[in-house]
XYZ file of C-alpha atoms in Angstrom:
728
model
C 6.702 -42.780 47.168
C 5.926 -42.658 43.446
C 7.407 -45.387 41.248
C 8.119 -44.687 37.574
C 8.164 -47.636 35.167
C 9.165 -47.055 31.542
C 7.806 -49.315 28.794
C 10.462 -49.795 26.111
C 10.348 -52.020 23.055
C 10.471 -52.308 19.294
C 7.633 -50.955 17.138
C 4.769 -53.463 16.825
C 6.021 -55.527 19.768
C 2.700 -54.997 21.579
C 3.914 -52.151 23.780
C 0.847 -49.954 23.280
C -1.480 -52.901 23.895
C 0.349 -53.623 27.158
C 0.192 -49.941 28.131
C -3.572 -49.860 27.546
C -3.948 -53.100 29.495
C -2.014 -51.786 32.494
C -3.509 -48.285 32.632
C -6.973 -48.648 31.102
C -8.642 -45.253 30.873
C -6.210 -43.661 33.320
C -4.030 -42.225 30.571
C -2.638 -38.786 29.839
C -1.632 -37.896 26.301
C 0.513 -34.939 25.254
C 3.820 -34.195 23.568
C 7.344 -34.627 24.873
C 8.847 -31.298 25.929
C 10.253 -29.486 22.916
C 9.222 -32.092 20.351
C 6.034 -33.251 18.697
C 6.396 -36.957 19.396
C 3.355 -38.188 21.306
C 3.841 -38.764 25.004
C 1.615 -41.248 26.847
C 1.671 -41.957 30.523
C -0.845 -43.293 33.002
C -1.339 -44.734 36.455
C -1.247 -48.477 36.949
C -4.698 -49.905 37.646
C -5.220 -49.979 41.395
C -1.914 -48.179 42.120
C -2.007 -44.388 42.046
C 1.621 -44.356 43.173
C 2.860 -46.239 40.071
C 3.245 -44.271 36.829
C 3.644 -46.144 33.552
C 5.532 -44.180 30.886
C 5.023 -45.414 27.320
C 8.190 -44.634 25.354
C 8.149 -44.366 21.547
C 8.731 -47.666 19.771
C 12.414 -47.943 18.842
C 14.875 -50.518 17.527
C 17.916 -49.225 19.410
C 19.148 -46.370 21.563
C 21.350 -44.990 18.802
C 19.948 -41.575 17.816
C 18.984 -42.146 14.203
C 15.405 -40.962 14.602
C 13.546 -38.521 16.806
C 11.816 -41.382 18.649
C 15.177 -42.913 19.560
C 16.453 -39.544 20.790
C 13.324 -39.067 22.935
C 13.542 -42.552 24.454
C 17.274 -42.399 25.078
C 17.111 -38.912 26.622
C 14.262 -39.944 28.903
C 16.097 -43.030 30.144
C 19.385 -41.184 30.662
C 18.050 -37.938 32.125
C 14.869 -39.008 33.923
C 16.219 -42.391 35.112
C 12.960 -44.268 35.784
C 12.878 -46.707 38.697
C 12.530 -49.691 36.366
C 12.273 -50.580 32.695
C 9.683 -53.054 31.435
C 11.181 -54.230 28.145
C 8.544 -55.709 25.807
C 10.021 -58.328 23.489
C 8.149 -59.907 20.576
C 8.503 -63.639 21.271
C 7.897 -64.516 17.613
C 10.907 -62.440 16.564
C 13.026 -62.603 19.668
C 16.448 -62.412 18.009
C 15.976 -58.904 16.637
C 14.120 -57.634 19.709
C 16.963 -58.611 22.049
C 19.294 -56.079 20.401
C 17.515 -53.264 22.246
C 17.483 -55.411 25.389
C 21.295 -55.591 25.441
C 21.434 -51.810 25.365
C 18.817 -51.390 28.096
C 20.732 -53.757 30.372
C 23.728 -51.422 30.190
C 21.845 -48.410 31.549
C 22.234 -49.256 35.212
C 18.438 -49.285 35.632
C 16.564 -52.430 36.791
C 15.093 -54.245 33.790
C 12.258 -56.777 33.526
C 11.902 -58.484 30.149
C 8.302 -59.266 29.126
C 8.246 -61.839 26.324
C 5.027 -60.895 24.517
C 2.831 -62.900 22.120
C 3.667 -66.067 24.027
C 0.370 -67.535 22.795
C 1.560 -67.217 19.191
C 4.917 -68.748 20.142
C 3.134 -71.762 21.644
C 0.766 -72.020 18.686
C 3.759 -72.178 16.335
C 5.135 -75.053 18.419
C 8.172 -73.042 19.540
C 9.486 -73.063 23.099
C 11.246 -70.330 25.064
C 12.979 -71.430 28.249
C 12.294 -68.416 30.439
C 14.614 -69.592 33.220
C 17.572 -69.958 30.861
C 16.767 -66.637 29.218
C 16.602 -64.972 32.628
C 19.919 -66.534 33.643
C 21.659 -65.470 30.419
C 20.372 -61.889 30.691
C 20.680 -61.810 34.488
C 17.298 -60.130 34.884
C 13.686 -61.293 35.473
C 11.854 -62.620 32.387
C 8.045 -62.937 32.318
C 5.909 -64.504 29.575
C 2.885 -62.382 28.636
C 0.149 -61.993 26.051
C -0.712 -58.283 26.087
C -3.625 -58.861 23.710
C -5.263 -61.412 26.011
C -4.098 -59.838 29.271
C -2.123 -62.937 30.241
C 0.813 -62.316 32.582
C 0.601 -58.514 32.311
C -0.144 -57.955 36.003
C 2.705 -60.254 36.975
C 5.114 -58.347 34.715
C 4.094 -55.006 36.216
C 4.370 -56.399 39.753
C 7.860 -57.748 39.036
C 8.894 -54.317 37.709
C 7.624 -52.746 40.947
C 9.604 -55.285 42.994
C 12.914 -54.728 41.220
C 12.357 -50.964 41.366
C 11.961 -51.188 45.112
C 15.004 -53.405 45.585
C 17.156 -51.488 43.090
C 18.192 -54.812 41.581
C 20.357 -54.103 38.529
C 21.366 -56.697 35.954
C 25.051 -57.476 35.545
C 26.582 -56.139 32.361
C 26.516 -58.948 29.762
C 29.958 -60.044 28.616
C 29.273 -59.396 24.970
C 32.569 -57.794 24.014
C 35.890 -59.414 23.256
C 39.015 -58.643 25.266
C 40.233 -55.908 22.971
C 36.971 -53.973 23.156
C 36.723 -54.509 26.911
C 40.248 -53.172 27.329
C 39.392 -50.080 25.336
C 36.180 -49.628 27.325
C 38.054 -49.754 30.609
C 40.384 -47.024 29.335
C 37.433 -44.834 28.431
C 35.854 -45.542 31.793
C 38.981 -44.295 33.490
C 38.580 -41.007 31.641
C 34.884 -40.652 32.420
C 34.585 -42.440 35.757
C 35.433 -39.524 37.984
C 32.973 -37.269 36.226
C 29.823 -39.413 36.076
C 27.904 -42.122 37.857
C 30.161 -45.192 37.620
C 27.147 -47.464 37.044
C 26.610 -45.612 33.745
C 30.231 -45.529 32.650
C 30.177 -48.688 30.556
C 27.059 -47.642 28.677
C 28.510 -44.220 27.953
C 31.648 -45.925 26.704
C 29.700 -48.129 24.347
C 27.746 -45.150 23.047
C 31.015 -43.396 22.249
C 31.969 -46.413 20.145
C 28.602 -46.359 18.421
C 29.292 -42.797 17.349
C 26.431 -41.176 19.205
C 26.382 -37.644 17.817
C 24.806 -36.294 20.996
C 27.118 -38.042 23.486
C 29.111 -34.834 24.079
C 25.919 -32.980 24.881
C 24.702 -35.605 27.374
C 28.053 -36.257 29.042
C 29.171 -32.645 28.783
C 32.636 -33.870 27.876
C 35.463 -31.417 27.936
C 37.775 -30.992 24.963
C 40.515 -32.704 27.000
C 38.329 -35.762 27.671
C 37.303 -36.003 24.010
C 40.920 -35.793 22.894
C 41.812 -38.722 25.193
C 38.958 -40.897 23.927
C 39.517 -40.490 20.180
C 42.979 -42.182 20.095
C 41.543 -45.186 21.966
C 38.793 -45.570 19.383
C 41.261 -45.310 16.517
C 43.549 -47.898 18.106
C 40.693 -50.375 18.525
C 39.644 -49.870 14.911
C 43.200 -50.476 13.683
C 43.646 -53.677 15.679
C 40.180 -55.045 14.891
C 40.370 -53.931 11.244
C 36.863 -52.516 11.415
C 35.045 -49.443 12.657
C 34.078 -49.352 16.326
C 30.323 -49.287 15.743
C 30.437 -52.422 13.588
C 32.548 -54.174 16.224
C 30.035 -53.440 18.981
C 27.077 -54.401 16.768
C 28.723 -57.662 15.754
C 29.462 -58.542 19.391
C 25.872 -57.814 20.370
C 24.493 -60.185 17.749
C 27.026 -62.872 18.663
C 25.852 -62.588 22.254
C 22.184 -62.694 21.197
C 22.849 -65.721 18.982
C 24.287 -67.637 21.931
C 21.317 -66.741 24.129
C 18.792 -67.844 21.507
C 20.633 -71.117 20.852
C 20.447 -71.958 24.590
C 16.951 -70.706 25.466
C 14.815 -70.901 22.280
C 13.751 -74.017 20.425
C 12.076 -73.576 17.041
C 9.735 -76.317 15.882
C 9.086 -75.138 12.348
C 11.590 -75.204 9.545
C 13.452 -71.957 8.955
C 12.049 -71.901 5.446
C 8.479 -72.722 6.430
C 6.088 -69.839 5.788
C 3.903 -68.659 8.646
C 0.237 -67.806 8.145
C 1.155 -64.097 8.091
C 3.775 -64.763 5.419
C 1.254 -66.644 3.299
C -1.235 -63.784 3.568
C 1.480 -61.251 2.754
C 2.376 -63.124 -0.439
C -1.038 -61.995 -1.671
C -1.756 -58.629 -0.021
C 1.771 -57.264 -0.601
C 2.154 -58.732 -4.072
C 3.625 -56.188 -6.479
C 0.683 -56.528 -8.866
C -2.205 -57.301 -6.522
C -1.311 -55.115 -3.521
C -2.716 -51.807 -4.765
C -5.967 -53.208 -6.249
C -6.559 -55.123 -2.996
C -5.987 -51.946 -0.977
C -8.424 -49.952 -3.153
C -10.986 -52.776 -2.898
C -10.651 -52.863 0.902
C -11.076 -49.093 1.117
C -14.116 -49.361 -1.166
C -15.672 -51.885 1.208
C -14.792 -49.668 4.203
C -16.410 -46.603 2.643
C -19.395 -48.665 1.505
C -20.059 -49.827 5.054
C -19.413 -46.380 6.542
C -20.809 -43.983 3.938
C -22.406 -45.931 1.093
C -26.032 -46.289 0.108
C -26.367 -50.085 0.235
C -28.048 -52.516 2.600
C -24.748 -53.002 4.460
C -24.039 -49.269 4.893
C -24.366 -49.181 8.670
C -22.891 -45.699 8.990
C -25.344 -44.213 6.504
C -28.263 -45.851 8.291
C -27.132 -44.213 11.506
C -26.648 -40.842 9.828
C -30.056 -41.044 8.138
C -31.665 -41.697 11.518
C -29.654 -38.896 13.148
C -30.573 -36.386 10.415
C -34.201 -37.386 9.844
C -35.301 -38.479 13.297
C -32.929 -37.249 16.007
C -32.093 -33.791 14.607
C -35.059 -33.685 12.238
C -37.842 -34.454 14.726
C -36.886 -35.371 18.293
C -34.440 -32.564 19.129
C -36.295 -29.767 17.229
C -39.660 -30.837 18.677
C -38.188 -30.944 22.180
C -36.678 -27.467 21.941
C -39.737 -26.099 20.138
C -41.976 -27.311 22.943
C -39.615 -26.036 25.621
C -39.190 -22.603 24.023
C -42.914 -22.290 23.402
C -43.703 -23.125 27.011
C -41.188 -20.496 28.094
C -42.795 -18.045 25.633
C -39.512 -17.573 23.779
C -39.993 -16.226 20.263
C -38.617 -13.826 17.721
C -34.851 -13.416 17.422
C -33.873 -15.762 20.266
C -36.178 -18.513 18.958
C -34.657 -18.170 15.491
C -31.114 -18.255 16.923
C -31.707 -21.508 18.798
C -33.891 -23.314 16.265
C -32.528 -22.073 12.942
C -28.955 -21.271 13.905
C -27.653 -23.544 16.650
C -29.785 -26.635 16.026
C -29.585 -26.257 12.253
C -25.801 -25.787 12.149
C -24.550 -28.016 14.941
C -27.182 -30.647 14.161
C -26.026 -30.801 10.535
C -22.491 -31.623 11.728
C -23.437 -34.041 14.515
C -25.719 -35.894 12.133
C -22.607 -37.355 10.492
C -21.192 -38.758 13.743
C -22.505 -42.309 13.015
C -20.662 -42.390 9.670
C -17.504 -40.974 11.266
C -17.546 -43.513 14.109
C -18.113 -46.468 11.766
C -15.282 -45.279 9.496
C -12.889 -44.833 12.434
C -13.951 -48.216 13.826
C -13.075 -49.985 10.565
C -9.769 -48.128 10.207
C -8.885 -48.990 13.821
C -9.577 -52.671 13.138
C -7.323 -52.556 10.073
C -4.567 -50.984 12.173
C -4.949 -53.442 15.037
C -4.860 -56.601 12.910
C -1.629 -55.405 11.266
C -2.880 -54.593 7.771
C -2.102 -50.859 7.852
C 1.574 -51.671 8.411
C 1.415 -53.555 5.122
C -0.205 -50.555 3.477
C 2.784 -48.424 4.516
C 5.050 -51.048 2.938
C 2.931 -51.080 -0.230
C 2.864 -47.291 -0.468
C 6.635 -47.098 0.043
C 7.123 -48.974 -3.236
C 4.799 -46.513 -4.950
C 5.971 -43.359 -3.193
C 9.661 -44.023 -3.834
C 9.024 -44.029 -7.572
C 7.574 -40.566 -7.241
C 10.166 -39.051 -4.943
C 8.613 -39.669 -1.518
C 9.738 -42.082 1.177
C 7.408 -44.663 2.675
C 7.956 -42.734 5.914
C 5.725 -40.067 4.396
C 2.790 -42.460 4.464
C 2.853 -42.702 8.262
C 1.941 -39.008 8.742
C -0.694 -39.416 6.037
C -2.132 -42.423 7.811
C -2.295 -40.422 11.039
C -3.954 -37.589 9.075
C -6.973 -39.788 8.290
C -7.979 -39.025 11.867
C -6.811 -35.410 12.033
C -4.435 -33.381 9.899
C -2.734 -31.685 12.868
C -1.021 -34.783 14.371
C -0.450 -36.015 10.806
C 1.586 -32.914 9.989
C 3.344 -33.125 13.345
C 4.280 -36.757 12.663
C 6.452 -35.550 9.761
C 9.062 -34.712 12.425
C 10.205 -38.339 12.278
C 11.492 -37.864 8.698
C 15.201 -37.088 8.867
C 15.776 -35.482 5.459
C 14.618 -31.863 5.397
C 13.432 -31.936 1.782
C 11.356 -35.082 2.310
C 9.896 -33.638 5.493
C 8.853 -30.416 3.745
C 7.264 -32.339 0.888
C 5.366 -34.487 3.370
C 4.072 -31.421 5.209
C 2.947 -29.863 1.920
C 1.059 -32.973 0.828
C -0.291 -34.530 4.050
C -3.204 -32.069 4.009
C -4.479 -33.695 0.809
C -5.547 -36.813 2.730
C -9.241 -36.668 3.788
C -9.256 -36.254 7.565
C -12.145 -36.955 9.905
C -13.303 -33.323 9.670
C -13.618 -33.629 5.874
C -15.735 -36.770 6.071
C -19.012 -34.839 6.607
C -18.335 -32.955 3.335
C -17.967 -36.261 1.511
C -20.993 -37.718 3.267
C -23.128 -34.644 2.552
C -22.550 -34.562 -1.197
C -22.394 -38.337 -1.641
C -25.806 -38.556 0.022
C -27.465 -35.401 -1.316
C -26.272 -35.399 -4.929
C -24.930 -38.873 -5.706
C -27.477 -41.107 -3.985
C -25.082 -42.325 -1.305
C -22.610 -43.679 -3.878
C -19.740 -45.643 -2.363
C -17.643 -44.821 -5.423
C -17.854 -41.104 -4.692
C -16.754 -41.632 -1.093
C -13.924 -43.976 -2.127
C -12.830 -41.604 -4.901
C -12.265 -38.894 -2.277
C -9.578 -41.049 -0.646
C -8.117 -42.003 -4.038
C -8.037 -38.334 -5.075
C -6.077 -37.514 -1.926
C -3.497 -40.233 -2.672
C -3.342 -39.156 -6.341
C -2.741 -35.543 -5.291
C 0.145 -36.711 -3.097
C 1.679 -38.789 -5.903
C 1.317 -36.079 -8.563
C 2.733 -33.473 -6.190
C 5.624 -35.776 -5.342
C 6.559 -36.174 -8.997
C 6.276 -32.457 -9.761
C 7.971 -31.084 -6.654
C 10.815 -33.609 -6.710
C 11.962 -32.133 -10.019
C 12.664 -28.767 -8.437
C 16.024 -27.990 -6.848
C 14.604 -27.531 -3.337
C 13.278 -31.109 -3.241
C 15.689 -32.979 -5.526
C 17.542 -36.026 -4.259
C 16.910 -39.610 -3.250
C 14.163 -40.129 -0.663
C 15.093 -41.375 2.795
C 15.254 -45.166 3.247
C 12.263 -46.748 4.935
C 12.487 -49.707 7.300
C 9.389 -50.937 9.103
C 8.472 -53.997 11.116
C 5.585 -56.037 9.707
C 3.863 -57.559 12.735
C 2.140 -60.928 12.554
C -1.572 -60.746 11.809
C -3.764 -61.231 14.839
C -7.353 -60.798 15.909
C -8.110 -57.206 16.898
C -8.320 -56.263 20.548
C -11.828 -54.999 21.280
C -10.486 -52.620 23.924
C -7.822 -51.145 21.627
C -10.239 -50.725 18.728
C -12.981 -49.096 20.785
C -10.503 -46.813 22.543
C -8.941 -45.643 19.260
C -12.397 -45.135 17.720
C -13.637 -43.138 20.683
C -10.526 -40.952 20.899
C -10.870 -39.953 17.239
C -14.647 -39.604 17.358
C -14.672 -37.625 20.609
C -12.302 -35.005 19.196
C -14.797 -34.533 16.341
C -17.741 -34.199 18.730
C -15.869 -31.761 21.018
C -15.219 -29.409 18.105
C -18.944 -29.410 17.325
C -19.669 -28.328 20.883
C -17.051 -25.585 21.022
C -15.673 -23.809 17.972
C -18.526 -24.872 15.693
C -21.165 -23.758 18.196
C -19.562 -20.311 18.425
C -19.187 -19.912 14.671
C -22.766 -21.079 14.192
C -24.014 -18.115 16.212
C -21.907 -15.721 14.129
C -23.101 -17.319 10.884
C -26.729 -17.150 12.006
C -26.391 -13.433 12.661
C -24.643 -12.662 9.364
C -27.113 -14.651 7.255
C -30.205 -13.585 9.222
C -29.625 -9.849 9.167
C -29.093 -7.340 6.395
C -30.178 -4.076 4.850
C -33.557 -3.889 3.119
C -34.943 -0.566 1.883
C -32.165 1.199 3.724
C -33.144 -0.375 7.030
C -31.018 -2.850 8.988
C -32.794 -5.821 10.500
C -33.767 -9.459 10.057
C -34.305 -10.518 6.458
C -36.770 -13.057 5.137
C -34.528 -14.099 2.240
C -30.912 -14.786 3.211
C -29.871 -13.916 -0.356
C -30.181 -10.285 0.858
C -28.224 -10.843 4.087
C -24.852 -9.501 5.176
C -23.329 -12.902 4.550
C -24.693 -12.949 1.000
C -23.174 -9.525 0.359
C -19.779 -10.725 1.574
C -20.020 -13.969 -0.360
C -21.153 -12.331 -3.610
C -18.218 -9.902 -3.425
C -15.733 -12.755 -3.802
C -17.819 -15.516 -5.421
C -16.578 -14.519 -8.892
C -13.239 -16.114 -8.040
C -14.889 -19.546 -8.021
C -17.208 -19.095 -11.010
C -14.845 -21.111 -13.292
C -15.258 -24.005 -10.840
C -19.003 -24.112 -11.422
C -20.106 -22.208 -8.336
C -22.794 -20.078 -9.995
C -26.322 -18.888 -9.310
C -27.834 -18.489 -5.840
C -25.579 -21.199 -4.447
C -22.360 -19.388 -5.458
C -22.143 -17.160 -2.396
C -23.199 -20.000 -0.110
C -20.494 -22.301 -1.481
C -17.945 -19.488 -1.211
C -18.841 -18.667 2.384
C -18.834 -22.379 3.320
C -15.343 -22.723 1.855
C -13.976 -19.791 3.828
C -15.596 -20.884 7.095
C -14.022 -24.276 6.424
C -10.676 -22.631 7.158
C -11.789 -22.361 10.796
C -12.526 -26.094 10.881
C -13.461 -28.325 7.954
C -16.636 -29.385 9.777
C -17.681 -25.748 9.309
C -18.450 -26.430 5.644
C -21.383 -28.668 6.551
C -22.254 -26.462 9.528
C -22.528 -23.441 7.199
C -24.835 -25.261 4.813
C -26.854 -26.395 7.812
C -27.390 -22.809 8.936
C -27.990 -21.370 5.467
C -30.335 -24.004 4.098
C -32.142 -24.610 7.355
C -32.883 -20.897 7.590
C -34.090 -20.786 4.022
C -36.497 -23.660 4.534
C -38.056 -23.585 7.972
C -41.248 -25.101 6.636
C -43.904 -27.688 7.225
C -41.644 -30.141 5.421
C -39.049 -29.782 8.126
C -35.302 -29.742 7.596
C -34.716 -30.711 3.934
C -31.101 -29.621 3.559
C -30.118 -32.512 1.297
C -32.992 -31.779 -1.072
C -32.066 -28.106 -1.252
C -28.403 -28.880 -1.927
C -29.343 -31.345 -4.662
C -31.467 -28.606 -6.211
C -28.632 -26.041 -6.198
C -25.669 -28.246 -7.167
C -25.334 -30.174 -10.402
C -23.335 -33.423 -10.029
C -20.213 -31.999 -11.676
C -20.432 -28.733 -9.680
C -20.875 -30.720 -6.475
C -17.853 -32.862 -7.322
C -15.819 -29.745 -8.135
C -16.787 -28.196 -4.786
C -15.930 -31.402 -2.938
C -12.495 -31.694 -4.599
C -11.586 -28.092 -3.861
C -12.504 -28.351 -0.186
C -10.693 -31.680 0.200
C -7.453 -30.403 -1.328
C -7.283 -26.700 -0.442
C -5.654 -25.124 2.615
C -6.459 -27.011 5.819
C -8.044 -25.585 8.962
C -6.320 -22.907 11.047
C -5.100 -25.501 13.558
C -3.376 -27.469 10.788
C -1.911 -24.248 9.365
C -0.470 -23.585 12.809
C 1.053 -27.075 12.790
C 2.582 -26.344 9.368
C 4.079 -23.130 10.726
C 5.580 -24.961 13.719
C 7.036 -27.768 11.636
C 8.352 -25.554 8.834
C 9.640 -22.989 11.345
C 9.807 -20.564 8.434
C 7.160 -18.064 7.300
C 8.068 -18.257 3.615
C 7.883 -22.056 3.557
C 4.596 -21.953 5.466
C 3.043 -19.562 2.947
C 4.482 -21.626 0.099
C 2.913 -24.807 1.499
C -0.522 -23.242 2.005
C -0.346 -21.444 -1.355
C 0.607 -24.664 -3.149
C -2.337 -26.556 -1.653
C -4.793 -23.808 -2.630
C -3.389 -23.546 -6.147
C -3.399 -27.315 -6.653
C -6.996 -27.509 -5.389
C -8.161 -24.684 -7.652
C -6.485 -26.092 -10.769
C -7.801 -29.605 -10.070
C -11.366 -28.398 -9.513
C -11.294 -26.192 -12.609
C -10.092 -29.057 -14.822
C -12.678 -31.442 -13.372
C -15.579 -29.001 -13.792
C -14.696 -27.611 -17.219
C -13.595 -30.825 -18.927
C -15.828 -33.191 -16.969
C -18.805 -30.902 -17.465
C -18.065 -30.690 -21.191
C -18.075 -34.488 -21.498
C -21.309 -34.775 -19.496
C -23.027 -31.987 -21.421
C -23.372 -29.726 -18.344
C -20.819 -27.149 -19.557
C -20.510 -25.433 -22.946
C -17.189 -24.788 -24.663
C -15.726 -21.456 -23.522
C -12.497 -19.642 -22.773
C -12.356 -21.551 -19.476
C -12.349 -24.822 -21.411
C -9.190 -23.654 -23.176
C -7.678 -22.635 -19.838
C -8.508 -26.058 -18.395
C -6.869 -27.808 -21.354
C -3.787 -25.598 -21.036
C -3.503 -26.332 -17.304
C -3.891 -30.070 -17.936
C -1.124 -29.881 -20.551
C 1.078 -27.966 -18.091
C 0.592 -30.626 -15.406
C 1.466 -33.384 -17.893
C 4.585 -31.470 -18.918
C 5.672 -31.005 -15.291
C 5.176 -34.734 -14.733
C 7.374 -35.851 -17.639
C 9.986 -33.081 -17.839
C 13.561 -33.827 -16.725
C 14.121 -32.779 -13.152
C 16.961 -31.001 -11.411
C 19.952 -33.165 -10.538
C 22.737 -32.168 -8.164
C 25.994 -31.520 -9.986
C 27.656 -34.446 -8.247
C 25.077 -36.726 -9.878
C 25.569 -35.345 -13.386
C 27.056 -37.859 -15.864
C 29.441 -37.257 -18.742
C 29.138 -39.009 -22.099
C 31.018 -42.042 -20.808
C 28.728 -42.425 -17.845
C 31.313 -41.170 -15.348
C 30.366 -38.636 -12.689
C 31.929 -35.230 -13.064
C 32.454 -32.531 -10.475
C 32.004 -28.933 -11.470
């Protein structure tokens, strides 16, 4: 018989670490039915009959966010055999609020007090026996990071699931509330499972907007409940939700006073607090973040002695895909007497295109490794806090940074993560701007031009990330002044976990998951498009005859590219490279890795010589620094890949808004690239003064005007001369 155990806990309580520890590689990742919140489940190590369900991190079961709705609906509708409640031992008071709600579900609960090693290091003591007695459920001390006590916690959850042991309902309510609850239970008791009646009653008091849907209450039942709630509120001189919340915290306070002994002074700063005084400082926070990202990009994509990623990419490009792989296939094809068109397809098309993309895997893996470490130690949570202060000034909530953080791996889940933003206007703005953040698929573009044109400059790589953030901020200021987006951004509350050493398993798993998705695309969609590109750039009409061409400037692809390349001439895409840059941009809509893949096919075909594959040299010859930077900016900021466009369509659920989002990104990218090329080129002496210089100046002036102009304000917020609000 299969046993289902649900992991429930607050964000940053160590729930994901525990899940990885219990399931290892036996995980399945997808989305919850009907929503785009990630769903993780897996089999317990050594027990195929035990399924561990990782619920979204939540603070309570009240439906204020999509994660809370998902978790609550799963627990109510699916009714797992047991709940393993992960509690952060260093912040046990706040974590126990969710525990009190879980105990009311009528499902066996095991409380796992996590980070017990940090509790002991701080000199604090948690009496597990007293805590277990107060909660009337098993309590196990664990350290998910070190794997201490995790097996015991899982085994205890299996035991209580088998015995159907259910905790007694804590007596956390005063007599008046209990009396009201019993009245509600009498209304509901005959219709539902009596073991759930009390919890349903409490949820009615906490004004659960979806309680009618779950309980399927009749109008008659609802009419009987409402007077009871009003009576309680009159007698208690407070609203029902506040009464219940207050009683919960009173109950938690009594538990903590009996079972937890704190050694340190309440006002004594922890090590994490001392670090946060520096890294979250209002003045120092942003420069520190930029410096850290500079170091990250230097190690991953720079041209210094510590640039491990670049060393790996250089070896992959020059040795693996420059000598070993081509020589192997050349020898194999020669021995099989393969030549002509098929030889060209394999050597010039597939190896040239796919190899150009896979050559950047070392840089991608190093970058993802460093970002995963930053996430695991707790720093990225601070970054969200830092960016909230910045974003709120420009009309975006700090919640918008979470999707953008996810988008550093891939834009699709980043856009999907916007679902957690409650306000529609903030969610739409987040969807429209998340694509500006350089995702993993855009990293090869940055690496290619940073290496080929800018000598592996770390500043160029770092500037790509800064440009993405700047595009988000500028867009936030401009869009927030229009009626469709006007209004205060949603409040942002986030737990800042204590700093800790990264878990090697977590870091490597996160790095591999992100890196593997990149590699899979190279072996599927990019491989297919490479074949198509090879055909289009290898064949054309010469002297009225169709066939293979020696110069790909006369190919079918060149004809297509030249027909539309004029659109990008103001951006500096001129000469023989214009059609190549244009084609690469359009193939990038399939997948952003296609940009590098396209150059790999085009330049490899053009230079199959004794020198070997000299793509970087050829690109440096065709692109001036300012033209290369213009191309890079446009492809970083313009419309994302088709998969991300599909995600935009799903999240917007409106064709007009989808087209508006994609159109805005393309327009913003074009204007930004034009200004950079025309004005930057003028300053560097690469561009002469022309009509496009005037256009660039006019567009820059327009952007500055849109940034400083007064924005739309709802009529209810309008003020009269005396400063009083007026309604019109």
